[in-house]
Short mmCIF file of C-alpha atoms in Angstrom, two decimals:
data_model
loop_
_atom_site.label_atom_id
_atom_site.label_comp_id
_atom_site.label_asym_id
_atom_site.label_seq_id
_atom_site.Cartn_x
_atom_site.Cartn_y
_atom_site.Cartn_z
CA LEU A 1 0.00 0.00 0.00
CA LYS A 2 2.81 2.35 0.79
CA GLN A 3 4.39 1.71 -2.57
CA ASN A 4 1.07 2.30 -4.30
CA THR A 5 0.53 5.59 -2.52
CA MET A 6 4.07 6.74 -3.22
CA ALA A 7 3.94 6.05 -6.98
CA PRO A 8 1.42 8.75 -7.82
CA ALA A 9 3.37 11.22 -5.72
CA SER A 10 6.52 10.45 -7.70
CA THR A 11 4.61 10.70 -10.97
CA SER A 12 3.08 13.97 -9.84
CA THR A 13 6.53 15.35 -8.98
CA SER A 14 7.92 14.34 -12.38
CA ALA A 15 4.96 15.89 -14.16
CA SER A 16 5.39 19.06 -12.13
CA ASN A 17 9.10 19.22 -12.98
CA ALA A 18 8.35 18.65 -16.67
CA LYS A 19 5.74 21.40 -16.60
CA ASP A 20 8.18 23.79 -14.92
CA GLN A 21 10.87 22.92 -17.47
CA ASN A 22 8.44 23.46 -20.33
CA GLN A 23 7.48 26.86 -18.93
CA THR A 24 11.16 27.75 -18.56
CA ASN A 25 11.78 26.83 -22.19
CA LYS A 26 8.86 28.97 -23.31
CA ASN A 27 10.18 31.90 -21.29
CA ASP A 28 13.65 31.40 -22.78
CA ASP A 29 12.16 31.34 -26.29
CA LYS A 30 10.27 34.55 -25.63
CA ASP A 31 13.37 36.19 -24.19
CA TYR A 32 15.34 35.15 -27.30
CA TRP A 33 13.02 37.10 -29.60
CA LEU A 34 12.26 39.88 -27.12
CA ARG A 35 15.95 40.77 -26.85
CA GLN A 36 15.97 41.41 -30.61
CA THR A 37 12.63 43.22 -30.83
CA HIS A 38 12.51 46.87 -31.88
CA PRO A 39 12.02 49.01 -28.74
CA ASP A 40 8.90 50.63 -30.23
CA LEU A 41 7.30 47.21 -30.56
CA ILE A 42 7.84 45.91 -27.02
CA PRO A 43 4.40 47.21 -25.86
CA THR A 44 2.87 45.64 -28.99
CA VAL A 45 4.39 42.26 -28.07
CA LYS A 46 2.87 42.53 -24.62
CA SER A 47 -0.55 43.24 -26.11
CA PHE A 48 -0.53 40.04 -28.18
CA PRO A 49 -2.47 37.11 -26.70
CA LYS A 50 0.19 34.79 -25.24
CA PHE A 51 -0.77 31.81 -27.38
CA ALA A 52 -0.57 33.89 -30.59
CA LEU A 53 3.18 34.43 -30.36
CA THR A 54 4.17 30.76 -30.41
CA ALA A 55 1.14 28.92 -31.78
CA THR A 56 1.51 26.53 -34.71
CA TYR A 57 -1.30 26.01 -37.22
CA ASP A 58 -0.61 22.65 -38.82
CA SER A 59 -3.82 20.65 -38.55
CA TRP A 60 -7.50 20.80 -39.41
CA ILE A 61 -8.56 21.48 -35.84
CA LYS A 62 -6.04 24.28 -35.30
CA ARG A 63 -6.95 25.89 -38.61
CA THR A 64 -10.66 25.66 -37.77
CA LEU A 65 -10.18 27.24 -34.36
CA LEU A 66 -8.12 30.04 -35.88
CA GLN A 67 -10.79 30.66 -38.51
CA LEU A 68 -13.48 30.83 -35.83
CA GLY A 69 -11.42 33.43 -34.01
CA MET A 70 -10.95 35.52 -37.16
CA SER A 71 -14.53 35.29 -38.43
CA PRO A 72 -16.43 37.85 -36.29
CA PRO A 73 -16.80 41.16 -38.18
CA GLY A 74 -14.53 43.98 -37.16
CA PRO A 75 -15.86 47.02 -35.31
CA PRO A 76 -16.97 50.16 -37.17
CA ILE A 77 -14.25 52.79 -37.39
CA GLU A 78 -15.01 56.50 -37.15
CA GLY A 79 -14.99 58.19 -40.56
CA VAL A 80 -15.31 54.89 -42.47
CA THR A 81 -18.31 52.98 -43.76
CA ALA A 82 -18.21 49.24 -44.49
CA LYS A 83 -20.60 47.52 -46.90
CA ARG A 84 -20.67 43.81 -47.69
CA ILE A 85 -20.76 43.08 -51.43
CA PRO A 86 -22.06 39.50 -51.91
CA GLN A 87 -19.54 37.13 -53.52
CA VAL A 88 -17.01 39.98 -53.84
CA GLY A 89 -15.92 41.22 -50.42
CA THR A 90 -16.33 44.25 -48.17
CA LEU A 91 -16.14 47.80 -49.48
CA TYR A 92 -14.64 50.30 -47.02
CA SER A 93 -15.27 53.93 -48.00
CA PRO A 94 -14.82 57.40 -46.54
CA SER A 95 -17.96 58.50 -44.74
CA SER A 96 -19.45 61.94 -45.32
CA THR A 97 -18.52 62.94 -41.77
CA GLU A 98 -14.77 62.47 -42.29
CA HIS A 99 -12.96 65.82 -42.47
CA THR A 100 -9.32 64.91 -41.96
CA GLN A 101 -7.82 67.55 -44.27
CA THR A 102 -4.29 68.14 -43.12
CA ASN A 103 -2.77 69.85 -46.13
CA LYS A 104 -3.61 71.37 -49.50
CA ASP A 105 -2.69 68.26 -51.50
CA GLN A 106 -4.79 65.98 -49.32
CA THR A 107 -7.76 68.37 -49.51
CA ALA A 108 -7.59 68.36 -53.31
CA THR A 109 -7.39 64.57 -53.32
CA MET A 110 -10.42 64.28 -51.07
CA GLU A 111 -12.49 66.70 -53.14
CA ARG A 112 -11.61 64.82 -56.32
CA ASN A 113 -12.57 61.47 -54.80
CA GLU A 114 -15.87 62.81 -53.44
CA ALA A 115 -16.77 64.07 -56.90
CA LYS A 116 -15.79 60.89 -58.71
CA PRO A 117 -13.62 58.12 -57.28
CA THR A 118 -11.08 57.20 -59.93
CA ALA A 119 -8.62 55.46 -57.62
CA ALA A 120 -9.02 52.62 -55.17
CA ILE A 121 -7.18 49.83 -53.39
CA LEU A 122 -7.90 46.12 -53.71
CA TRP A 123 -6.95 44.67 -50.33
CA ILE A 124 -6.25 40.94 -49.91
CA HIS A 125 -6.46 39.55 -46.40
CA GLY A 126 -3.85 37.35 -44.81
CA GLY A 127 -4.20 34.00 -43.07
CA GLY A 128 -1.79 31.66 -44.84
CA ARG A 129 -4.30 31.13 -47.70
CA ILE A 130 -6.13 28.81 -45.29
CA VAL A 131 -8.04 31.21 -42.99
CA GLY A 132 -9.32 34.77 -42.93
CA THR A 133 -12.30 36.90 -43.97
CA SER A 134 -12.77 40.17 -45.84
CA ASN A 135 -14.39 41.93 -42.88
CA GLY A 136 -12.73 40.48 -39.78
CA VAL A 137 -11.02 42.58 -37.12
CA PRO A 138 -7.63 42.70 -38.94
CA GLU A 139 -9.21 43.88 -42.19
CA SER A 140 -11.50 46.35 -40.45
CA PHE A 141 -8.54 48.16 -38.90
CA LEU A 142 -6.07 47.92 -41.79
CA CYS A 143 -8.56 48.86 -44.51
CA SER A 144 -9.99 51.67 -42.40
CA LYS A 145 -6.49 53.00 -41.88
CA LEU A 146 -5.93 53.02 -45.66
CA VAL A 147 -9.27 54.77 -46.23
CA ARG A 148 -8.47 57.46 -43.70
CA LEU A 149 -4.90 57.82 -44.91
CA LEU A 150 -5.65 58.18 -48.64
CA HIS A 151 -9.37 59.02 -48.55
CA LEU A 152 -10.39 56.53 -51.19
CA PRO A 153 -12.42 53.30 -51.31
CA VAL A 154 -10.77 50.03 -50.32
CA LEU A 155 -12.30 46.75 -51.46
CA SER A 156 -11.30 43.92 -49.14
CA ALA A 157 -11.75 40.88 -51.36
CA SER A 158 -13.30 37.57 -50.40
CA TYR A 159 -11.68 34.47 -51.84
CA ARG A 160 -11.96 30.72 -51.45
CA LEU A 161 -9.62 29.17 -48.92
CA ALA A 162 -7.45 26.06 -48.92
CA PRO A 163 -7.44 23.17 -48.36
CA LYS A 164 -11.04 22.91 -49.55
CA HIS A 165 -10.24 25.08 -52.56
CA VAL A 166 -6.72 24.70 -53.94
CA PHE A 167 -4.75 26.79 -56.44
CA PRO A 168 -5.87 28.62 -58.56
CA ALA A 169 -9.29 29.12 -56.91
CA ALA A 170 -8.20 32.06 -54.74
CA LEU A 171 -6.51 33.80 -57.66
CA ASP A 172 -9.60 33.38 -59.85
CA ASP A 173 -11.76 34.98 -57.17
CA LEU A 174 -9.33 37.87 -56.76
CA LYS A 175 -9.33 38.58 -60.48
CA ASP A 176 -13.14 38.75 -60.32
CA ALA A 177 -12.89 41.18 -57.40
CA TYR A 178 -10.44 43.34 -59.37
CA GLN A 179 -12.84 43.34 -62.31
CA TRP A 180 -15.70 44.34 -59.99
CA LEU A 181 -13.65 47.23 -58.64
CA VAL A 182 -12.83 48.47 -62.16
CA THR A 183 -16.54 48.52 -62.98
CA TYR A 184 -17.32 50.29 -59.70
CA LEU A 185 -14.88 53.07 -60.61
CA LEU A 186 -16.12 53.29 -64.20
CA LEU A 187 -19.63 53.81 -62.83
CA ASP A 188 -18.44 56.72 -60.68
CA GLY A 189 -18.61 54.76 -57.44
CA LYS A 190 -22.39 54.35 -57.72
CA ASN A 191 -22.41 50.61 -58.12
CA ASP A 192 -22.15 49.42 -54.53
CA LYS A 193 -25.89 48.69 -54.45
CA ASN A 194 -26.16 47.13 -57.88
CA GLU A 195 -23.27 44.76 -58.20
CA PRO A 196 -21.99 43.96 -61.71
CA ASN A 197 -22.53 40.45 -63.02
CA LEU A 198 -19.15 38.84 -62.61
CA GLY A 199 -20.02 36.42 -65.37
CA ASP A 200 -19.83 39.29 -67.86
CA ASP A 201 -16.82 41.30 -68.93
CA ALA A 202 -16.70 44.33 -66.65
CA ASN A 203 -15.64 46.39 -69.64
CA ASN A 204 -18.42 45.34 -72.03
CA ASP A 205 -20.81 48.15 -71.14
CA ASP A 206 -22.30 49.77 -74.24
CA ASN A 207 -22.17 53.21 -72.62
CA THR A 208 -18.50 52.90 -71.69
CA ASN A 209 -15.92 54.63 -73.84
CA LYS A 210 -13.45 51.99 -75.07
CA ASP A 211 -10.55 54.43 -74.72
CA ASP A 212 -11.33 54.81 -71.02
CA ILE A 213 -10.56 51.12 -70.60
CA ASP A 214 -7.89 50.39 -73.16
CA ASP A 215 -5.57 53.08 -71.90
CA THR A 216 -6.55 53.65 -68.29
CA ASN A 217 -2.94 53.89 -67.18
CA SER A 218 -2.11 56.79 -69.50
CA LYS A 219 -1.82 60.26 -67.98
CA LYS A 220 -5.18 61.48 -69.30
CA CYS A 221 -8.17 62.96 -67.51
CA ASN A 222 -9.46 60.72 -64.71
CA PRO A 223 -7.52 57.50 -65.34
CA ILE A 224 -8.55 54.53 -63.25
CA ARG A 225 -5.79 53.57 -60.83
CA ILE A 226 -5.95 50.57 -58.54
CA ILE A 227 -3.27 49.51 -56.09
CA LEU A 228 -3.08 45.84 -55.12
CA ALA A 229 -2.25 45.46 -51.45
CA GLY A 230 -2.20 42.72 -48.88
CA GLU A 231 -0.74 41.38 -45.67
CA SER A 232 1.20 38.12 -45.31
CA SER A 233 -0.39 35.54 -47.64
CA GLY A 234 -2.54 38.37 -48.97
CA GLY A 235 0.65 40.16 -50.00
CA GLY A 236 1.81 37.04 -51.82
CA LEU A 237 -1.54 36.74 -53.60
CA ALA A 238 -1.36 40.44 -54.53
CA ALA A 239 2.04 39.82 -56.14
CA GLU A 240 0.71 36.77 -58.00
CA LEU A 241 -2.37 38.66 -59.16
CA SER A 242 -0.14 41.47 -60.45
CA GLN A 243 1.79 38.95 -62.52
CA ARG A 244 -1.35 37.32 -63.91
CA LEU A 245 -3.03 40.61 -64.80
CA LEU A 246 0.12 41.82 -66.56
CA ASP A 247 0.42 38.66 -68.66
CA GLU A 248 -3.28 38.50 -69.52
CA ARG A 249 -3.28 42.17 -70.51
CA ALA A 250 -0.28 41.59 -72.81
CA ARG A 251 -1.97 38.53 -74.31
CA ASP A 252 -5.33 40.25 -74.82
CA ALA A 253 -3.72 43.34 -76.33
CA ARG A 254 -2.91 41.23 -79.38
CA LEU A 255 -6.63 40.74 -80.01
CA VAL A 256 -7.93 43.74 -81.99
CA SER A 257 -11.43 43.63 -80.48
CA SER A 258 -10.27 43.11 -76.90
CA LYS A 259 -11.23 45.55 -74.16
CA LEU A 260 -8.48 45.48 -71.57
CA LEU A 261 -8.65 45.59 -67.82
CA PRO A 262 -6.39 48.40 -66.58
CA ALA A 263 -3.07 47.23 -65.23
CA PRO A 264 -2.56 47.73 -61.48
CA ALA A 265 -0.96 51.07 -60.65
CA ALA A 266 1.25 49.62 -57.90
CA GLN A 267 1.61 46.96 -55.21
CA ILE A 268 1.84 47.41 -51.44
CA LEU A 269 3.01 44.20 -49.78
CA PHE A 270 3.11 43.78 -46.00
CA TYR A 271 5.62 40.99 -45.13
CA PRO A 272 4.31 38.92 -48.06
CA MET A 273 4.25 35.12 -48.34
CA LEU A 274 6.03 34.87 -51.69
CA ASP A 275 8.05 31.68 -51.96
CA ASP A 276 7.04 28.07 -51.31
CA ARG A 277 10.72 27.10 -51.32
CA THR A 278 11.05 28.53 -47.81
CA CYS A 279 9.36 25.26 -46.78
CA VAL A 280 12.42 23.29 -47.89
CA ASN A 281 15.02 25.72 -46.56
CA GLU A 282 16.64 23.61 -43.83
CA GLU A 283 18.03 26.59 -41.94
CA ILE A 284 14.55 28.10 -41.58
CA VAL A 285 12.78 24.79 -40.98
CA ARG A 286 15.17 23.95 -38.12
CA GLN A 287 15.11 27.44 -36.61
CA SER A 288 14.99 27.18 -32.83
CA PRO A 289 13.25 28.80 -31.11
CA LYS A 290 10.45 28.98 -33.67
CA HIS A 291 9.61 32.29 -35.34
CA TRP A 292 6.90 34.29 -33.64
CA ILE A 293 3.34 34.47 -35.02
CA TRP A 294 4.03 32.38 -38.15
CA ASN A 295 6.59 29.59 -38.01
CA ALA A 296 7.98 26.97 -40.37
CA ARG A 297 5.48 24.25 -39.47
CA SER A 298 2.54 26.59 -40.07
CA ASN A 299 4.13 27.70 -43.34
CA ILE A 300 4.62 24.14 -44.62
CA TYR A 301 1.04 23.19 -43.72
CA ALA A 302 -0.31 26.31 -45.45
CA TRP A 303 1.59 25.82 -48.72
CA LYS A 304 0.72 22.11 -48.84
CA SER A 305 -2.93 22.98 -48.30
CA TYR A 306 -2.86 25.64 -51.00
CA PHE A 307 -1.20 23.41 -53.60
CA GLY A 308 -3.35 20.36 -52.85
CA PRO A 309 -2.31 16.83 -53.86
CA LYS A 310 -1.17 17.83 -57.33
CA TYR A 311 1.90 19.85 -56.29
CA ARG A 312 4.25 20.07 -53.35
CA PRO A 313 6.30 22.94 -51.88
CA GLY A 314 9.76 23.16 -53.39
CA GLN A 315 9.12 21.09 -56.51
CA GLU A 316 10.59 22.42 -59.75
CA ASP A 317 7.64 22.42 -62.14
CA LEU A 318 5.01 24.59 -60.48
CA PRO A 319 2.40 26.29 -62.70
CA MET A 320 2.61 30.03 -63.31
CA TYR A 321 1.29 32.29 -60.52
CA ALA A 322 1.32 29.49 -57.93
CA SER A 323 4.19 31.15 -56.07
CA ALA A 324 5.19 34.74 -56.83
CA ALA A 325 8.93 34.25 -56.31
CA ARG A 326 9.11 31.56 -58.99
CA ARG A 327 8.67 34.10 -61.80
CA GLU A 328 11.86 34.71 -63.74
CA ASP A 329 11.00 37.85 -65.73
CA MET A 330 9.90 40.63 -63.36
CA SER A 331 10.09 43.41 -65.96
CA ARG A 332 7.02 45.57 -66.54
CA LEU A 333 5.43 44.58 -63.21
CA PRO A 334 3.79 47.43 -61.26
CA PRO A 335 5.91 49.48 -58.85
CA ALA A 336 6.09 47.85 -55.44
CA PHE A 337 6.43 48.85 -51.80
CA VAL A 338 7.53 45.93 -49.61
CA VAL A 339 7.86 46.07 -45.84
CA CYS A 340 9.19 43.21 -43.72
CA GLY A 341 10.89 42.84 -40.35
CA THR A 342 14.24 41.20 -39.71
CA LEU A 343 12.63 38.72 -37.28
CA ASP A 344 10.04 37.57 -39.83
CA ILE A 345 10.17 34.08 -41.35
CA PHE A 346 9.54 35.76 -44.72
CA ASN A 347 12.45 38.21 -44.44
CA GLY A 348 14.77 36.24 -46.75
CA GLU A 349 12.21 35.66 -49.46
CA CYS A 350 11.16 39.33 -49.36
CA ARG A 351 14.77 40.45 -49.81
CA ASP A 352 15.24 38.05 -52.74
CA TYR A 353 11.99 39.15 -54.39
CA VAL A 354 12.93 42.82 -54.09
CA GLU A 355 16.28 42.13 -55.74
CA LYS A 356 14.55 40.33 -58.62
CA LEU A 357 12.20 43.27 -59.07
CA LYS A 358 15.17 45.63 -59.20
CA GLU A 359 16.85 43.41 -61.80
CA GLY A 360 13.68 43.73 -63.85
CA ASN A 361 13.90 47.54 -63.61
CA VAL A 362 10.74 47.71 -61.52
CA ASP A 363 10.43 50.75 -59.27
CA VAL A 364 10.58 49.20 -55.81
CA GLU A 365 10.90 50.49 -52.26
CA PHE A 366 11.95 48.01 -49.58
CA MET A 367 11.53 48.96 -45.95
CA GLU A 368 13.29 46.39 -43.81
CA VAL A 369 12.43 47.03 -40.17
CA GLU A 370 15.10 45.97 -37.71
CA GLY A 371 13.63 43.98 -34.83
CA ALA A 372 10.13 43.62 -36.33
CA PHE A 373 8.27 40.31 -36.38
CA HIS A 374 5.48 38.90 -38.56
CA GLY A 375 2.22 40.79 -38.10
CA PHE A 376 3.77 43.86 -36.45
CA MET A 377 1.89 46.30 -38.72
CA LEU A 378 -1.45 44.68 -37.97
CA GLN A 379 -1.14 44.60 -34.21
CA GLY A 380 0.54 48.01 -34.10
CA THR A 381 -2.26 49.55 -36.18
CA VAL A 382 -4.99 47.88 -34.08
CA ASP A 383 -3.38 49.26 -30.92
CA MET A 384 -3.10 52.70 -32.53
CA MET A 385 -6.70 52.92 -33.71
CA LYS A 386 -8.28 51.34 -30.65
CA SER A 387 -6.55 53.72 -28.27
CA GLY A 388 -6.81 56.80 -30.48
CA LYS A 389 -3.15 57.46 -29.67
CA GLU A 390 -0.21 57.75 -32.04
CA GLY A 391 0.89 54.14 -31.62
CA PRO A 392 4.40 52.70 -32.04
CA GLY A 393 6.76 55.12 -33.75
CA ILE A 394 8.04 52.56 -36.24
CA VAL A 395 4.47 51.65 -37.27
CA ARG A 396 3.69 55.34 -37.87
CA GLU A 397 6.85 55.60 -39.93
CA VAL A 398 5.79 52.69 -42.16
CA TRP A 399 2.36 54.27 -42.72
CA GLU A 400 4.01 57.56 -43.67
CA ARG A 401 6.15 55.75 -46.24
CA ILE A 402 3.07 53.96 -47.60
CA ASP A 403 1.21 57.26 -47.86
CA SER A 404 4.06 58.83 -49.82
CA PHE A 405 4.45 55.79 -52.09
CA ALA A 406 0.73 55.42 -52.84
CA ARG A 407 0.23 59.07 -53.74
CA LYS A 408 3.04 58.84 -56.29
CA TYR A 409 1.12 56.30 -58.33
CA LEU A 410 -2.53 57.08 -57.57
CA TYR A 411 -2.58 60.76 -58.46
CA VAL A 412 -0.53 61.76 -61.48
#
């Protein structure tokens, strides 16, 4: 009897020691990244839910739980209206009560957009291509920030998610959303109640001047200008959509009767998920401690889910637009702004992609933020807008750079 009563005590002690050791390891892992974190982002780290920093999403149940957490609609933001567009996404627009006119140039921009919106942003949500919604909390804050910053409409696109819908389903949906947005702008922003039929060519309206479509990127009166933007996997999809739209426009231009979709004016990519080959990079895969927010195991699961059974991460013969970094010829792609932190799992692939863009003579700005981790812009912006305060200095600096970059290509 004594032996029987002692055994559980011994087991309990071992379990307690293992639990303490596990907690110590977690604290050591956190300290490892925290020591390298940008000072401005330390409060942001502390505001993250504890599980979010180190969680791994590599199974159906984990993905489902994450999706449930991201599904509730985001809160309304002062000065911004949000309208759900069935089968397209969520349209965030400046409300009539917004009067944030800080300088002469911004005032002129706002007046022009209120008269007739000719510029907009197509936003693509993140979530590893496996989770996310067009109107969740992350999109509500990020899209609202873009609306208030540039005073123009932002369409946050809905798209089908893996693993239920594999490549190229998401890209097909995003092209439809882009086409919807072109039509919305052609109709002077009056089409949010009467959605265009996505089964028809958005440019086949009998009352639409062909020249307004065929040459919408020329410096003529009221050109339509759309920036593709996205965060994480949404940034990767934005890059892939840019490539596809460019190639399809070049192909269709050879057809005399073709009416062309306007090429994107630019790309804004927040720490984008660009290269499936990161999944087979041994140095990254074996990184210990694991990257914060999005680690190698989550990344491998996400790419495998997106490709489905037909392809695998790292294989040589992937189809075009499956992975943005696989493209060889980057010439003629839209100008790009890329921001990524040095502590991000995607830092290496972002640096490589930027270099390839430069080799293709693409106008590109790369803002590499020392000590920033994956998702820092999202959480920093949420903190900023929830509190009504200025937020982390480095996050404000990134938004200022984005503002300057976007205005270069939206208003010419």
